[in-house]
Amino acid sequence: MSTAPLDASTVAQYLTDHPEFFQEQAGLLGEVKLSSPLTGRTVSLQERQMEVMRDKYRALELRLSDLSRRAEENAGIANRFHAWTQALLVSKGGAAMARDLIEGLRTHFTVPQVTLRLWHVAPEHADAWFASNVSDDARIFANSLRAPYCGPNNDFEAVRWLDDAESVRSTVMLPLGAPGQSFGLLVLGSPDPARFTTAMATDFLVHIAATATTALAPLRA
């Protein structure tokens, strides 16, 4: 009587269902030969298992290294955010707060260019630098943002508020105020196109916007 040939899945299922097989046939561990994808040579099952374990270990090492790097980066950002908020606490307030806020971002976060504009400000601030040259289109754009904009400078009007707008290749724009009810826009710019990208995390930017919103609220009408 002929015996049906065994396929790979049947053998694999048998070994899964009988984990004691290699204990009972221990000699096979040294006799089974496999082709190594790493060296191309033939190795024993035991050697192949070691290669697989080393690959997994290297992958875990790389993952741990990446997590450590990200943790260090986040810690650095948190420290800079803390220093910036401390600077705001010692500001004289009023119109000085707007200048202290952008200078703090430029200093502590090493951003080449920073500025802001506010609208619906109190009458005593109507002629201030931060209340000038704000078009209806800029206000509509700010109200349309539901999250920080990070990415290339596509000739945005708000970027033209910066001192050297022509050099800006990437930008961050943060709406100030409640979603859809903005009273200002905070603008960061860099000549490095990779400084601010659409792929970057925005958690800290959201915190910066929220803190700036609170700090600048007394300037509103």
Short mmCIF file of C-alpha atoms in Angstrom, two decimals:
data_model
loop_
_atom_site.label_atom_id
_atom_site.label_comp_id
_atom_site.label_asym_id
_atom_site.label_seq_id
_atom_site.Cartn_x
_atom_site.Cartn_y
_atom_site.Cartn_z
CA MET A 1 0.00 0.00 0.00
CA SER A 2 1.42 3.40 -0.99
CA THR A 3 1.81 6.15 1.56
CA ALA A 4 0.75 9.71 0.71
CA PRO A 5 3.76 12.05 0.66
CA LEU A 6 4.07 14.44 3.58
CA ASP A 7 4.00 18.14 2.80
CA ALA A 8 5.77 20.84 4.81
CA SER A 9 2.64 21.95 6.67
CA THR A 10 1.92 18.41 7.82
CA VAL A 11 5.46 17.98 9.15
CA ALA A 12 5.31 21.39 10.86
CA GLN A 13 1.98 20.53 12.48
CA TYR A 14 3.33 17.19 13.68
CA LEU A 15 6.36 18.85 15.33
CA THR A 16 4.07 21.45 16.91
CA ASP A 17 1.80 18.72 18.29
CA HIS A 18 4.75 16.62 19.51
CA PRO A 19 7.25 18.95 21.21
CA GLU A 20 8.98 15.93 22.76
CA PHE A 21 10.12 14.71 19.31
CA PHE A 22 13.58 16.27 19.41
CA GLN A 23 14.04 15.21 23.01
CA GLU A 24 13.49 11.62 21.96
CA GLN A 25 15.51 12.06 18.76
CA ALA A 26 18.23 14.34 20.13
CA GLY A 27 20.76 13.09 17.61
CA LEU A 28 18.81 14.69 14.78
CA LEU A 29 19.62 18.17 16.09
CA GLY A 30 23.19 17.75 14.90
CA GLU A 31 22.31 15.88 11.72
CA VAL A 32 19.61 18.14 10.25
CA LYS A 33 21.29 20.60 7.89
CA LEU A 34 19.89 23.95 6.79
CA SER A 35 21.08 26.65 4.41
CA SER A 36 22.05 29.81 6.26
CA PRO A 37 20.67 33.01 4.67
CA LEU A 38 23.47 34.93 6.41
CA THR A 39 26.53 33.00 5.22
CA GLY A 40 25.09 30.84 2.44
CA ARG A 41 26.73 27.76 3.89
CA THR A 42 25.04 24.68 5.31
CA VAL A 43 24.62 24.72 9.08
CA SER A 44 23.05 22.48 11.67
CA LEU A 45 19.63 23.13 13.11
CA GLN A 46 21.26 24.24 16.35
CA GLU A 47 23.48 26.75 14.54
CA ARG A 48 20.50 28.10 12.61
CA GLN A 49 18.60 28.55 15.85
CA MET A 50 21.53 30.56 17.23
CA GLU A 51 21.54 32.73 14.11
CA VAL A 52 17.82 33.40 14.53
CA MET A 53 18.31 34.31 18.18
CA ARG A 54 21.20 36.63 17.34
CA ASP A 55 19.04 38.36 14.71
CA LYS A 56 16.25 38.86 17.23
CA TYR A 57 18.75 40.16 19.80
CA ARG A 58 20.20 42.66 17.32
CA ALA A 59 16.70 43.83 16.39
CA LEU A 60 15.89 44.36 20.08
CA GLU A 61 19.15 46.25 20.59
CA LEU A 62 18.32 48.59 17.70
CA ARG A 63 14.81 49.11 19.06
CA LEU A 64 16.13 49.87 22.55
CA SER A 65 18.69 52.28 21.12
CA ASP A 66 15.94 54.09 19.18
CA LEU A 67 13.74 54.31 22.28
CA SER A 68 16.65 55.66 24.33
CA ARG A 69 17.40 58.28 21.68
CA ARG A 70 13.77 59.37 21.57
CA ALA A 71 13.65 59.55 25.37
CA GLU A 72 16.74 61.77 25.42
CA GLU A 73 15.26 64.02 22.74
CA ASN A 74 11.97 64.35 24.62
CA ALA A 75 13.80 65.10 27.86
CA GLY A 76 15.76 67.83 26.10
CA ILE A 77 12.60 69.37 24.67
CA ALA A 78 10.89 69.19 28.08
CA ASN A 79 13.83 71.02 29.68
CA ARG A 80 13.71 73.74 27.02
CA PHE A 81 9.95 74.06 27.45
CA HIS A 82 10.44 74.43 31.20
CA ALA A 83 13.06 77.17 30.71
CA TRP A 84 10.76 78.99 28.30
CA THR A 85 7.79 78.95 30.69
CA GLN A 86 10.02 80.22 33.49
CA ALA A 87 10.99 83.17 31.29
CA LEU A 88 7.30 83.94 30.75
CA LEU A 89 6.67 83.94 34.49
CA VAL A 90 9.18 86.76 35.03
CA SER A 91 7.92 88.83 32.09
CA LYS A 92 6.58 92.29 32.91
CA GLY A 93 3.42 91.35 31.07
CA GLY A 94 1.37 93.57 28.81
CA ALA A 95 2.95 94.26 25.43
CA ALA A 96 6.29 93.02 26.77
CA MET A 97 4.84 89.53 27.04
CA ALA A 98 4.58 89.21 23.25
CA ARG A 99 8.25 90.10 22.80
CA ASP A 100 9.41 87.93 25.72
CA LEU A 101 7.42 84.99 24.37
CA ILE A 102 8.97 84.97 20.91
CA GLU A 103 12.45 85.79 22.20
CA GLY A 104 12.18 82.88 24.62
CA LEU A 105 11.24 80.49 21.82
CA ARG A 106 14.11 81.75 19.69
CA THR A 107 16.60 81.38 22.53
CA HIS A 108 15.55 78.18 24.28
CA PHE A 109 14.48 76.23 21.20
CA THR A 110 17.15 77.71 18.89
CA VAL A 111 14.59 78.63 16.27
CA PRO A 112 16.10 81.03 13.70
CA GLN A 113 12.99 83.16 13.28
CA VAL A 114 9.86 83.59 15.40
CA THR A 115 7.03 86.09 15.35
CA LEU A 116 3.33 86.37 16.09
CA ARG A 117 0.28 88.38 15.27
CA LEU A 118 -2.85 89.02 17.35
CA TRP A 119 -6.24 90.45 16.47
CA HIS A 120 -9.17 91.68 18.53
CA VAL A 121 -6.61 93.23 20.89
CA ALA A 122 -7.36 95.79 23.58
CA PRO A 123 -7.43 99.42 22.33
CA GLU A 124 -4.14 100.29 24.05
CA HIS A 125 -2.39 97.66 21.92
CA ALA A 126 -4.06 98.49 18.60
CA ASP A 127 -0.89 100.12 17.23
CA ALA A 128 1.54 97.50 18.56
CA TRP A 129 3.77 95.58 16.16
CA PHE A 130 1.99 92.32 16.95
CA ALA A 131 -1.40 93.74 15.85
CA SER A 132 -0.30 95.07 12.45
CA ASN A 133 -0.65 93.77 8.87
CA VAL A 134 -3.12 90.98 9.61
CA SER A 135 -5.45 90.35 6.67
CA ASP A 136 -8.82 88.65 6.77
CA ASP A 137 -7.28 85.76 4.83
CA ALA A 138 -4.69 85.24 7.59
CA ARG A 139 -7.42 85.15 10.22
CA ILE A 140 -9.47 82.70 8.18
CA PHE A 141 -6.39 80.51 7.74
CA ALA A 142 -5.70 80.54 11.49
CA ASN A 143 -9.30 79.57 12.23
CA SER A 144 -9.06 76.69 9.76
CA LEU A 145 -6.16 75.08 11.62
CA ARG A 146 -7.22 72.34 14.01
CA ALA A 147 -3.62 71.33 14.75
CA PRO A 148 -0.18 72.90 14.34
CA TYR A 149 0.98 73.24 10.75
CA CYS A 150 4.46 71.77 10.27
CA GLY A 151 6.05 71.58 6.85
CA PRO A 152 7.36 73.48 3.87
CA ASN A 153 6.80 77.19 3.42
CA ASN A 154 4.32 77.39 0.56
CA ASP A 155 4.55 81.18 0.39
CA PHE A 156 2.24 81.61 3.36
CA GLU A 157 1.19 85.15 4.19
CA ALA A 158 1.97 84.53 7.86
CA VAL A 159 5.56 83.58 7.04
CA ARG A 160 6.00 87.01 5.45
CA TRP A 161 5.63 88.46 8.94
CA LEU A 162 9.10 87.11 9.74
CA ASP A 163 12.11 89.41 9.38
CA ASP A 164 13.80 87.29 6.70
CA ALA A 165 10.87 85.52 5.11
CA GLU A 166 12.72 84.85 1.84
CA SER A 167 15.11 82.46 3.58
CA VAL A 168 12.40 80.35 5.25
CA ARG A 169 12.10 76.84 3.80
CA SER A 170 10.15 75.13 6.59
CA THR A 171 7.74 76.55 9.10
CA VAL A 172 5.48 75.90 12.08
CA MET A 173 2.28 77.86 12.52
CA LEU A 174 0.35 77.62 15.77
CA PRO A 175 -3.17 79.04 16.09
CA LEU A 176 -3.79 80.80 19.39
CA GLY A 177 -7.16 80.43 21.06
CA ALA A 178 -9.95 77.90 20.88
CA PRO A 179 -10.33 75.84 17.67
CA GLY A 180 -12.15 77.92 15.09
CA GLN A 181 -12.00 80.99 17.33
CA SER A 182 -8.38 82.01 17.03
CA PHE A 183 -7.21 85.41 18.19
CA GLY A 184 -3.65 85.04 16.93
CA LEU A 185 -1.03 83.04 15.10
CA LEU A 186 2.47 82.08 16.27
CA VAL A 187 4.95 81.53 13.43
CA LEU A 188 8.34 79.75 13.51
CA GLY A 189 10.62 79.63 10.50
CA SER A 190 13.87 77.96 9.48
CA PRO A 191 16.08 77.98 6.35
CA ASP A 192 16.52 74.23 6.84
CA PRO A 193 13.81 72.37 4.88
CA ALA A 194 14.19 69.39 7.24
CA ARG A 195 13.80 71.37 10.48
CA PHE A 196 9.99 71.33 10.43
CA THR A 197 8.34 68.48 8.53
CA THR A 198 4.89 66.98 8.15
CA ALA A 199 6.17 63.80 9.83
CA MET A 200 7.31 65.44 13.08
CA ALA A 201 5.46 64.89 16.35
CA THR A 202 3.37 67.84 17.49
CA ASP A 203 2.72 67.10 21.18
CA PHE A 204 5.08 69.78 22.48
CA LEU A 205 3.92 72.25 19.81
CA VAL A 206 0.37 71.86 21.10
CA HIS A 207 1.65 72.64 24.62
CA ILE A 208 3.53 75.68 23.32
CA ALA A 209 0.37 76.96 21.63
CA ALA A 210 -1.70 76.42 24.78
CA THR A 211 0.85 78.20 26.97
CA ALA A 212 1.15 81.09 24.52
CA THR A 213 -2.63 81.37 24.37
CA THR A 214 -2.81 81.76 28.15
CA ALA A 215 0.14 84.16 28.34
CA LEU A 216 -1.21 86.45 25.63
CA ALA A 217 -4.90 86.38 26.64
CA PRO A 218 -4.59 89.62 28.72
CA LEU A 219 -3.78 91.52 25.49
CA ARG A 220 -7.22 90.79 24.05
CA ALA A 221 -10.02 93.29 24.02
#
